[in-house]
Amino acid sequence: MNARSQQWDIFCRVVDNFGDIGVCWRLARQLSREYGLQVRLWVDDLGALAKLNPSADFTGVEVQRWPDVFPETSPADVVIEAFACELPANYLAAMVSRPPLWINLEYLTAEPWAAEAHGLPSPHPTLPLIKYFFFPGLTPNTGGLLREKNLGQDLDAARRLGFQSTDGAINISLFGYENGSLNSLLDAWTQGAEPVVCWVPEGRLLPQLTAYFGQSLAAGMRLENGGLSLHVLPFLSQDDFDQLLWACDLNFVRGEDSFVRAQWTAKPFVWQIYPQAEAAHIPKLEAFLGLYCQDLPQQVATFWRDWNAGASVDWLGFWQYRAAMQAQALTWQNQLMNQADLASKLVNFHKNHI
Ligand code: TRH
């Protein structure tokens, strides 16, 4: 089958925040741009996608709203159900007469079981259909990570964001969920000898920053307090957000998608993992720390753990290892670059199933 004639459908439900659609949009765009596939993206919340892509340039991808009553639709050759979002019943029934490759694209985890479960078939309980588990991951025997061919730094984009290099200052991006550690970090930055320029896109941390500084903050504002210069940015397009990470010396990221992006920049970073009930996220955090921090001084992992626990953080104890973290970020990026990426693995998975 020629790639141009291949239809891929990606189904995405926006459960929370921007990670679900962030991943699906990147994947849809890459499959279209790099593989010439006909990609249709079904998403239940077009508003979330519009925030990531405000220019509404969807070239190559047919974006469709996933309505409550799903229209009669011919199933694609490859059907990706992102994060177990459950296909519409009538679409599923239509798959029976011409079964596509049906994939459940799972959440990313560094836990070893992901490699074991990657690619496993799961027969449908009543219909003659098989769904395959596709686990993104950080080791070669998983589904890999999203990585476009044109990955890289764009200095013009950083300038558009207002980025200028300030002598001796540390540029830091800050993206996270509400976090009890934040005040201790701000104390360290405002009182520190080394100037910090912090770039924070509008979002869930703004109320906390407002409370800390006793001053209401909005996009476009800049605040100076001791050693800290805080720049509040609007919520950025996804491409600009990526560039913010490339431009900074240290990135605080969260969730799944920005976590991966931070790794591509080869810069030191701190990850706030998406919190789950019964602390189910802690083993995931530890699995990643086990891989990423094994050769770093223990203060680095301690800082990550404290940041995720909402405990007071030791900024100087962490940042003294800047050079070691920078070296590790580069080694890690190289290691990941030597592995096949998620889109190419999906395309090969399909080839092997035809
Ligand atoms: O938004 P998130 O918290 O998403 C979460 C996680 O994906 C989590 O794993 C999942 O279980 C939950 O959603 C449902 O964090 P994440 O994954 O980093 O996604 C944020 C996206 O938003 C990412 O694509 C980057 C993008 N972004 C912008 O485009 N502009 C911005 O200004 C910012 C701050 C983010």
Tab-separated table of C-alpha atoms and ligand atoms in Angstrom:
chain	number	residue	atom	x	y	z
A	1	MET	CA	0.000	0.000	0.000
A	2	ASN	CA	1.387	3.372	-0.962
A	3	ALA	CA	1.697	5.816	1.949
A	4	ARG	CA	-0.336	8.526	0.185
A	5	SER	CA	-3.346	6.257	-0.024
A	6	GLN	CA	-3.059	5.142	3.587
A	7	GLN	CA	-5.571	6.650	5.979
A	8	TRP	CA	-4.741	6.903	9.674
A	9	ASP	CA	-7.309	7.950	12.275
A	10	ILE	CA	-6.182	9.226	15.678
A	11	PHE	CA	-8.800	9.484	18.440
A	12	CYS	CA	-8.120	11.829	21.342
A	13	ARG	CA	-10.149	12.699	24.405
A	14	VAL	CA	-8.879	15.660	26.371
A	15	VAL	CA	-9.012	14.235	29.879
A	16	ASP	CA	-7.070	16.950	31.635
A	17	ASN	CA	-4.840	19.848	30.655
A	18	PHE	CA	-2.903	19.770	27.414
A	19	GLY	CA	-0.848	16.583	27.427
A	20	ASP	CA	-3.353	14.323	25.656
A	21	ILE	CA	-3.900	16.674	22.751
A	22	GLY	CA	-0.267	17.818	22.852
A	23	VAL	CA	0.897	14.291	22.094
A	24	CYS	CA	-1.845	13.529	19.539
A	25	TRP	CA	-1.337	16.754	17.606
A	26	ARG	CA	2.414	16.228	17.388
A	27	LEU	CA	1.934	12.663	16.202
A	28	ALA	CA	-0.710	13.588	13.614
A	29	ARG	CA	1.446	16.349	12.185
A	30	GLN	CA	4.554	14.204	12.024
A	31	LEU	CA	2.823	11.264	10.334
A	32	SER	CA	1.488	13.618	7.694
A	33	ARG	CA	4.647	15.690	7.162
A	34	GLU	CA	7.261	12.986	7.321
A	35	TYR	CA	5.414	9.948	5.983
A	36	GLY	CA	2.872	11.515	3.631
A	37	LEU	CA	0.021	9.698	5.388
A	38	GLN	CA	-3.585	10.870	5.248
A	39	VAL	CA	-4.200	11.656	8.882
A	40	ARG	CA	-7.496	12.488	10.506
A	41	LEU	CA	-7.436	13.680	14.107
A	42	TRP	CA	-10.672	13.235	16.068
A	43	VAL	CA	-10.657	15.341	19.211
A	44	ASP	CA	-13.497	16.065	21.633
A	45	ASP	CA	-12.156	19.491	22.673
A	46	LEU	CA	-11.126	21.634	19.733
A	47	GLY	CA	-10.485	24.537	22.109
A	48	ALA	CA	-7.520	22.725	23.667
A	49	LEU	CA	-6.021	22.132	20.232
A	50	ALA	CA	-6.570	25.783	19.301
A	51	LYS	CA	-4.503	26.854	22.314
A	52	LEU	CA	-1.548	24.766	21.109
A	53	ASN	CA	-1.948	25.849	17.519
A	54	PRO	CA	-3.507	29.339	17.555
A	55	SER	CA	-2.630	29.987	13.905
A	56	ALA	CA	-4.939	27.054	13.033
A	57	ASP	CA	-2.430	25.794	10.475
A	58	PHE	CA	-3.427	22.153	10.237
A	59	THR	CA	-1.838	21.559	6.818
A	60	GLY	CA	-1.881	17.866	5.993
A	61	VAL	CA	-4.054	16.872	8.947
A	62	GLU	CA	-7.823	16.697	8.795
A	63	VAL	CA	-9.018	17.828	12.199
A	64	GLN	CA	-12.489	16.676	13.177
A	65	ARG	CA	-14.470	17.312	16.325
A	66	TRP	CA	-15.356	14.031	18.034
A	67	PRO	CA	-19.051	14.582	18.682
A	68	ASP	CA	-21.232	12.733	21.224
A	69	VAL	CA	-23.202	11.156	18.409
A	70	PHE	CA	-20.515	9.827	16.121
A	71	PRO	CA	-21.289	9.961	12.374
A	72	GLU	CA	-21.208	6.819	10.213
A	73	THR	CA	-17.582	6.798	9.062
A	74	SER	CA	-15.423	4.370	7.070
A	75	PRO	CA	-12.660	3.195	9.363
A	76	ALA	CA	-9.088	4.009	8.439
A	77	ASP	CA	-6.248	1.565	7.661
A	78	VAL	CA	-4.663	2.334	11.013
A	79	VAL	CA	-6.705	3.413	14.007
A	80	ILE	CA	-4.949	4.915	17.013
A	81	GLU	CA	-6.903	5.099	20.206
A	82	ALA	CA	-4.883	7.462	22.329
A	83	PHE	CA	-4.585	6.705	26.037
A	84	ALA	CA	-7.375	4.073	26.039
A	85	CYS	CA	-9.971	6.685	25.089
A	86	GLU	CA	-12.429	4.021	23.736
A	87	LEU	CA	-13.556	4.230	20.142
A	88	PRO	CA	-17.142	5.193	19.286
A	89	ALA	CA	-19.326	2.034	19.218
A	90	ASN	CA	-20.510	2.497	15.618
A	91	TYR	CA	-16.943	3.114	14.385
A	92	LEU	CA	-15.804	-0.037	16.179
A	93	ALA	CA	-18.636	-2.067	14.645
A	94	ALA	CA	-17.709	-0.773	11.183
A	95	MET	CA	-14.132	-2.013	11.712
A	96	VAL	CA	-15.313	-5.640	11.700
A	97	SER	CA	-15.873	-5.880	7.938
A	98	ARG	CA	-12.365	-4.578	7.161
A	99	PRO	CA	-10.197	-4.794	10.298
A	100	PRO	CA	-7.601	-2.035	10.480
A	101	LEU	CA	-4.445	-2.118	12.537
A	102	TRP	CA	-5.906	-0.990	15.864
A	103	ILE	CA	-3.490	0.532	18.349
A	104	ASN	CA	-3.904	1.721	21.883
A	105	LEU	CA	-1.248	4.385	22.333
A	106	GLU	CA	-0.465	4.342	26.046
A	107	TYR	CA	0.974	6.914	28.449
A	108	LEU	CA	4.729	7.140	28.758
A	109	THR	CA	6.425	5.439	31.646
A	110	ALA	CA	10.028	4.468	32.346
A	111	GLU	CA	8.887	1.437	34.348
A	112	PRO	CA	10.396	-1.791	32.952
A	113	TRP	CA	7.009	-3.486	32.472
A	114	ALA	CA	6.242	-1.060	29.621
A	115	ALA	CA	8.804	-2.845	27.434
A	116	GLU	CA	7.258	-6.209	28.286
A	117	ALA	CA	3.740	-5.037	27.444
A	118	HIS	CA	4.740	-3.094	24.330
A	119	GLY	CA	3.227	-4.586	21.175
A	120	LEU	CA	1.090	-7.165	22.954
A	121	PRO	CA	-2.249	-8.042	21.334
A	122	SER	CA	-5.518	-7.727	23.203
A	123	PRO	CA	-8.420	-9.501	21.466
A	124	HIS	CA	-11.761	-7.701	21.733
A	125	PRO	CA	-14.059	-9.651	24.123
A	126	THR	CA	-16.938	-9.992	21.631
A	127	LEU	CA	-15.879	-8.729	18.195
A	128	PRO	CA	-13.315	-10.391	15.894
A	129	LEU	CA	-10.858	-7.543	16.367
A	130	ILE	CA	-7.448	-7.241	17.981
A	131	LYS	CA	-6.079	-4.153	19.644
A	132	TYR	CA	-2.316	-3.774	20.146
A	133	PHE	CA	-0.712	-2.005	23.086
A	134	PHE	CA	1.842	0.562	22.048
A	135	PHE	CA	3.975	1.820	24.911
A	136	PRO	CA	6.133	4.896	24.378
A	137	GLY	CA	9.351	4.610	26.300
A	138	LEU	CA	12.952	5.542	26.879
A	139	THR	CA	14.628	2.244	26.023
A	140	PRO	CA	15.048	0.553	22.625
A	141	ASN	CA	12.548	-2.245	23.252
A	142	THR	CA	9.605	0.148	23.792
A	143	GLY	CA	7.608	2.294	21.368
A	144	GLY	CA	10.090	5.182	21.674
A	145	LEU	CA	9.441	8.919	21.998
A	146	LEU	CA	7.942	11.499	19.672
A	147	ARG	CA	10.827	13.131	17.827
A	148	GLU	CA	10.435	15.106	14.629
A	149	LYS	CA	13.156	15.288	11.992
A	150	ASN	CA	13.338	19.100	12.206
A	151	LEU	CA	13.922	19.100	15.935
A	152	GLY	CA	16.171	21.973	16.971
A	153	GLN	CA	16.640	25.478	18.201
A	154	ASP	CA	15.200	28.477	16.360
A	155	LEU	CA	16.832	31.647	17.650
A	156	ASP	CA	14.339	33.934	15.892
A	157	ALA	CA	11.491	32.281	17.742
A	158	ALA	CA	13.262	32.854	21.051
A	159	ARG	CA	13.763	36.522	20.163
A	160	ARG	CA	10.067	36.836	19.342
A	161	LEU	CA	9.358	35.686	22.881
A	162	GLY	CA	11.437	38.607	24.149
A	163	PHE	CA	14.433	36.493	24.980
A	164	GLN	CA	17.721	38.358	25.465
A	165	SER	CA	20.834	37.004	27.059
A	166	THR	CA	21.578	38.770	30.313
A	167	ASP	CA	25.173	38.477	31.479
A	168	GLY	CA	25.611	35.922	34.209
A	169	ALA	CA	21.875	35.325	34.676
A	170	ILE	CA	20.337	31.876	34.680
A	171	ASN	CA	17.352	31.633	32.330
A	172	ILE	CA	14.724	29.287	33.690
A	173	SER	CA	11.333	28.263	32.331
A	174	LEU	CA	8.662	27.341	34.845
A	175	PHE	CA	5.719	25.106	33.936
A	176	GLY	CA	4.009	23.084	36.612
A	177	TYR	CA	0.945	22.231	38.662
A	178	GLU	CA	0.183	23.965	41.965
A	179	ASN	CA	3.211	23.199	44.092
A	180	GLY	CA	3.950	23.580	47.804
A	181	SER	CA	7.678	23.810	47.003
A	182	LEU	CA	7.360	26.970	44.994
A	183	ASN	CA	7.800	29.467	47.828
A	184	SER	CA	11.092	27.964	48.944
A	185	LEU	CA	12.342	28.149	45.371
A	186	LEU	CA	11.247	31.772	45.034
A	187	ASP	CA	12.917	32.603	48.363
A	188	ALA	CA	16.164	31.174	47.015
A	189	TRP	CA	15.914	32.990	43.702
A	190	THR	CA	14.983	36.387	45.129
A	191	GLN	CA	17.637	36.192	47.851
A	192	GLY	CA	20.330	34.515	45.775
A	193	ALA	CA	23.594	36.070	44.602
A	194	GLU	CA	23.234	34.643	41.086
A	195	PRO	CA	20.581	36.499	39.068
A	196	VAL	CA	17.681	34.383	37.802
A	197	VAL	CA	15.438	35.255	34.874
A	198	CYS	CA	12.324	33.132	35.126
A	199	TRP	CA	9.925	32.692	32.199
A	200	VAL	CA	6.485	31.498	33.183
A	201	PRO	CA	3.660	30.963	30.693
A	202	GLU	CA	0.170	31.726	32.014
A	203	GLY	CA	-1.277	28.766	33.834
A	204	ARG	CA	-1.811	27.048	37.133
A	205	LEU	CA	1.209	28.562	38.874
A	206	LEU	CA	0.111	32.163	38.413
A	207	PRO	CA	-2.218	32.313	41.448
A	208	GLN	CA	0.611	31.038	43.629
A	209	LEU	CA	3.063	33.547	42.182
A	210	THR	CA	0.504	36.298	42.692
A	211	ALA	CA	0.085	35.284	46.334
A	212	TYR	CA	3.838	35.114	46.904
A	213	PHE	CA	4.574	38.562	45.482
A	214	GLY	CA	1.349	40.110	46.735
A	215	GLN	CA	0.768	41.527	43.303
A	216	SER	CA	-1.601	40.377	40.620
A	217	LEU	CA	0.265	38.974	37.614
A	218	ALA	CA	-0.826	38.650	34.019
A	219	ALA	CA	0.699	37.849	30.653
A	220	GLY	CA	3.165	40.477	29.504
A	221	MET	CA	4.101	41.596	33.023
A	222	ARG	CA	7.614	41.652	34.337
A	223	LEU	CA	8.478	41.766	38.004
A	224	GLU	CA	11.835	42.437	39.646
A	225	ASN	CA	12.427	41.219	43.165
A	226	GLY	CA	15.968	40.879	44.548
A	227	GLY	CA	17.919	38.519	42.316
A	228	LEU	CA	14.835	37.434	40.416
A	229	SER	CA	13.400	38.855	37.230
A	230	LEU	CA	10.066	37.176	36.495
A	231	HIS	CA	8.529	37.369	33.025
A	232	VAL	CA	4.928	36.269	32.648
A	233	LEU	CA	4.261	35.042	29.132
A	234	PRO	CA	0.923	34.337	27.490
A	235	PHE	CA	0.104	30.669	26.974
A	236	LEU	CA	2.385	29.953	24.001
A	237	SER	CA	1.812	28.021	20.825
A	238	GLN	CA	3.310	24.550	21.130
A	239	ASP	CA	6.121	25.457	18.724
A	240	ASP	CA	6.982	28.567	20.748
A	241	PHE	CA	6.801	26.618	23.976
A	242	ASP	CA	9.358	24.164	22.579
A	243	GLN	CA	11.586	27.093	21.685
A	244	LEU	CA	11.313	28.521	25.175
A	245	LEU	CA	12.735	25.252	26.482
A	246	TRP	CA	15.589	25.318	23.963
A	247	ALA	CA	16.448	28.876	24.953
A	248	CYS	CA	16.610	28.330	28.730
A	249	ASP	CA	19.428	26.988	30.902
A	250	LEU	CA	17.048	25.000	33.094
A	251	ASN	CA	13.459	23.903	32.488
A	252	PHE	CA	10.778	23.011	34.991
A	253	VAL	CA	8.291	20.835	33.103
A	254	ARG	CA	5.364	18.608	33.967
A	255	GLY	CA	3.045	15.893	32.666
A	256	GLU	CA	4.188	13.892	29.681
A	257	ASP	CA	4.676	15.990	26.591
A	258	SER	CA	6.759	18.857	28.008
A	259	PHE	CA	8.753	16.224	29.933
A	260	VAL	CA	9.811	14.682	26.615
A	261	ARG	CA	10.509	18.054	25.019
A	262	ALA	CA	12.803	19.031	27.886
A	263	GLN	CA	14.878	15.919	27.207
A	264	TRP	CA	15.361	16.847	23.533
A	265	THR	CA	16.852	20.235	24.440
A	266	ALA	CA	19.752	18.587	26.286
A	267	LYS	CA	19.398	21.067	29.129
A	268	PRO	CA	19.094	20.327	32.841
A	269	PHE	CA	15.459	19.986	33.828
A	270	VAL	CA	13.127	19.195	36.712
A	271	TRP	CA	9.984	17.167	36.137
A	272	GLN	CA	6.736	17.517	38.050
A	273	ILE	CA	4.955	14.293	37.207
A	274	TYR	CA	1.163	14.267	36.705
A	275	PRO	CA	-0.182	13.366	40.160
A	276	GLN	CA	-2.352	10.243	40.358
A	277	ALA	CA	-4.617	8.796	43.020
A	278	GLU	CA	-2.954	6.661	45.700
A	279	ALA	CA	0.449	8.070	44.693
A	280	ALA	CA	0.496	5.786	41.647
A	281	HIS	CA	2.794	8.303	39.981
A	282	ILE	CA	5.640	7.837	42.469
A	283	PRO	CA	6.935	4.519	41.034
A	284	LYS	CA	6.919	6.205	37.609
A	285	LEU	CA	8.953	9.087	38.927
A	286	GLU	CA	11.375	6.712	40.629
A	287	ALA	CA	11.728	4.601	37.481
A	288	PHE	CA	12.809	7.673	35.539
A	289	LEU	CA	15.124	8.902	38.293
A	290	GLY	CA	16.713	5.445	38.327
A	291	LEU	CA	17.636	5.834	34.672
A	292	TYR	CA	18.393	9.523	34.435
A	293	CYS	CA	20.018	10.345	37.750
A	294	GLN	CA	22.054	7.236	38.437
A	295	ASP	CA	25.373	8.987	37.708
A	296	LEU	CA	24.413	12.343	39.210
A	297	PRO	CA	25.003	13.470	42.809
A	298	GLN	CA	22.088	12.461	44.997
A	299	GLN	CA	21.119	16.123	45.617
A	300	VAL	CA	19.704	16.208	42.100
A	301	ALA	CA	17.227	13.377	42.651
A	302	THR	CA	16.462	14.788	46.100
A	303	PHE	CA	15.489	18.104	44.542
A	304	TRP	CA	13.206	16.304	42.065
A	305	ARG	CA	11.617	14.278	44.859
A	306	ASP	CA	11.061	17.353	47.016
A	307	TRP	CA	9.597	19.280	44.076
A	308	ASN	CA	7.129	16.443	43.541
A	309	ALA	CA	6.331	16.114	47.231
A	310	GLY	CA	5.648	19.848	47.612
A	311	ALA	CA	8.422	20.008	50.232
A	312	SER	CA	10.923	22.804	50.709
A	313	VAL	CA	13.667	22.570	48.048
A	314	ASP	CA	17.414	23.184	48.356
A	315	TRP	CA	18.108	25.305	45.288
A	316	LEU	CA	21.818	25.908	45.922
A	317	GLY	CA	22.398	22.252	46.829
A	318	PHE	CA	20.903	21.373	43.453
A	319	TRP	CA	22.290	24.088	41.195
A	320	GLN	CA	25.881	23.606	42.391
A	321	TYR	CA	25.790	20.553	40.109
A	322	ARG	CA	24.835	22.549	37.046
A	323	ALA	CA	27.846	21.338	35.027
A	324	ALA	CA	27.253	17.690	35.880
A	325	MET	CA	23.547	18.039	35.007
A	326	GLN	CA	24.402	19.749	31.739
A	327	ALA	CA	26.794	16.936	30.805
A	328	GLN	CA	24.219	14.294	31.718
A	329	ALA	CA	21.488	16.060	29.729
A	330	LEU	CA	23.676	15.868	26.644
A	331	THR	CA	24.653	12.242	27.173
A	332	TRP	CA	21.010	11.370	27.715
A	333	GLN	CA	19.848	13.226	24.634
A	334	ASN	CA	22.482	11.411	22.530
A	335	GLN	CA	21.406	8.090	23.922
A	336	LEU	CA	17.757	8.783	23.067
A	337	MET	CA	18.664	10.131	19.616
A	338	ASN	CA	20.252	6.770	18.827
A	339	GLN	CA	16.926	5.026	19.328
A	340	ALA	CA	14.135	4.922	16.780
A	341	ASP	CA	11.360	7.455	17.387
A	342	LEU	CA	7.710	6.728	18.086
A	343	ALA	CA	6.273	7.680	14.688
A	344	SER	CA	8.787	5.547	12.783
A	345	LYS	CA	8.084	2.649	15.125
A	346	LEU	CA	4.364	2.987	14.502
A	347	VAL	CA	4.872	3.065	10.748
A	348	ASN	CA	7.077	-0.058	10.939
A	349	PHE	CA	4.609	-1.780	13.218
A	350	HIS	CA	1.991	-1.234	10.541
A	351	LYS	CA	4.316	-2.477	7.741
A	352	ASN	CA	4.894	-5.666	9.692
A	353	HIS	CA	1.165	-6.189	10.059
A	354	ILE	CA	0.166	-5.766	6.423
B	1	TRH	O1	-0.803	19.696	30.377
B	1	TRH	P1	-0.162	18.571	31.077
B	1	TRH	O2	-0.238	18.601	32.535
B	1	TRH	O3	-0.783	17.246	30.533
B	1	TRH	C1	-1.124	16.083	31.323
B	1	TRH	C2	-0.135	15.030	31.128
B	1	TRH	O4	-0.004	14.700	29.772
B	1	TRH	C3	-0.495	13.807	31.884
B	1	TRH	O5	0.452	12.809	31.661
B	1	TRH	C4	-1.823	13.325	31.430
B	1	TRH	O6	-2.160	12.218	32.202
B	1	TRH	C5	-2.782	14.428	31.617
B	1	TRH	O7	-2.365	15.589	30.915
B	1	TRH	C6	-4.122	14.007	31.145
B	1	TRH	O8	1.409	18.552	30.701
B	1	TRH	P2	2.124	18.124	29.340
B	1	TRH	O9	1.957	16.664	29.071
B	1	TRH	O10	3.485	18.618	29.394
B	1	TRH	O11	1.356	18.904	28.207
B	1	TRH	C7	1.404	20.286	28.079
B	1	TRH	C8	1.325	20.660	26.608
B	1	TRH	O12	1.051	22.041	26.498
B	1	TRH	C9	2.616	20.406	25.856
B	1	TRH	O13	2.305	19.932	24.557
B	1	TRH	C10	3.249	21.776	25.776
B	1	TRH	C11	2.030	22.635	25.664
B	1	TRH	N1	2.197	24.040	26.055
B	1	TRH	C12	2.027	25.021	25.095
B	1	TRH	O14	1.800	24.699	23.924
B	1	TRH	N2	2.119	26.331	25.473
B	1	TRH	C13	2.406	26.714	26.729
B	1	TRH	O15	2.509	27.934	27.009
B	1	TRH	C14	2.580	25.690	27.718
B	1	TRH	C15	2.908	26.089	29.131
B	1	TRH	C16	2.457	24.376	27.353
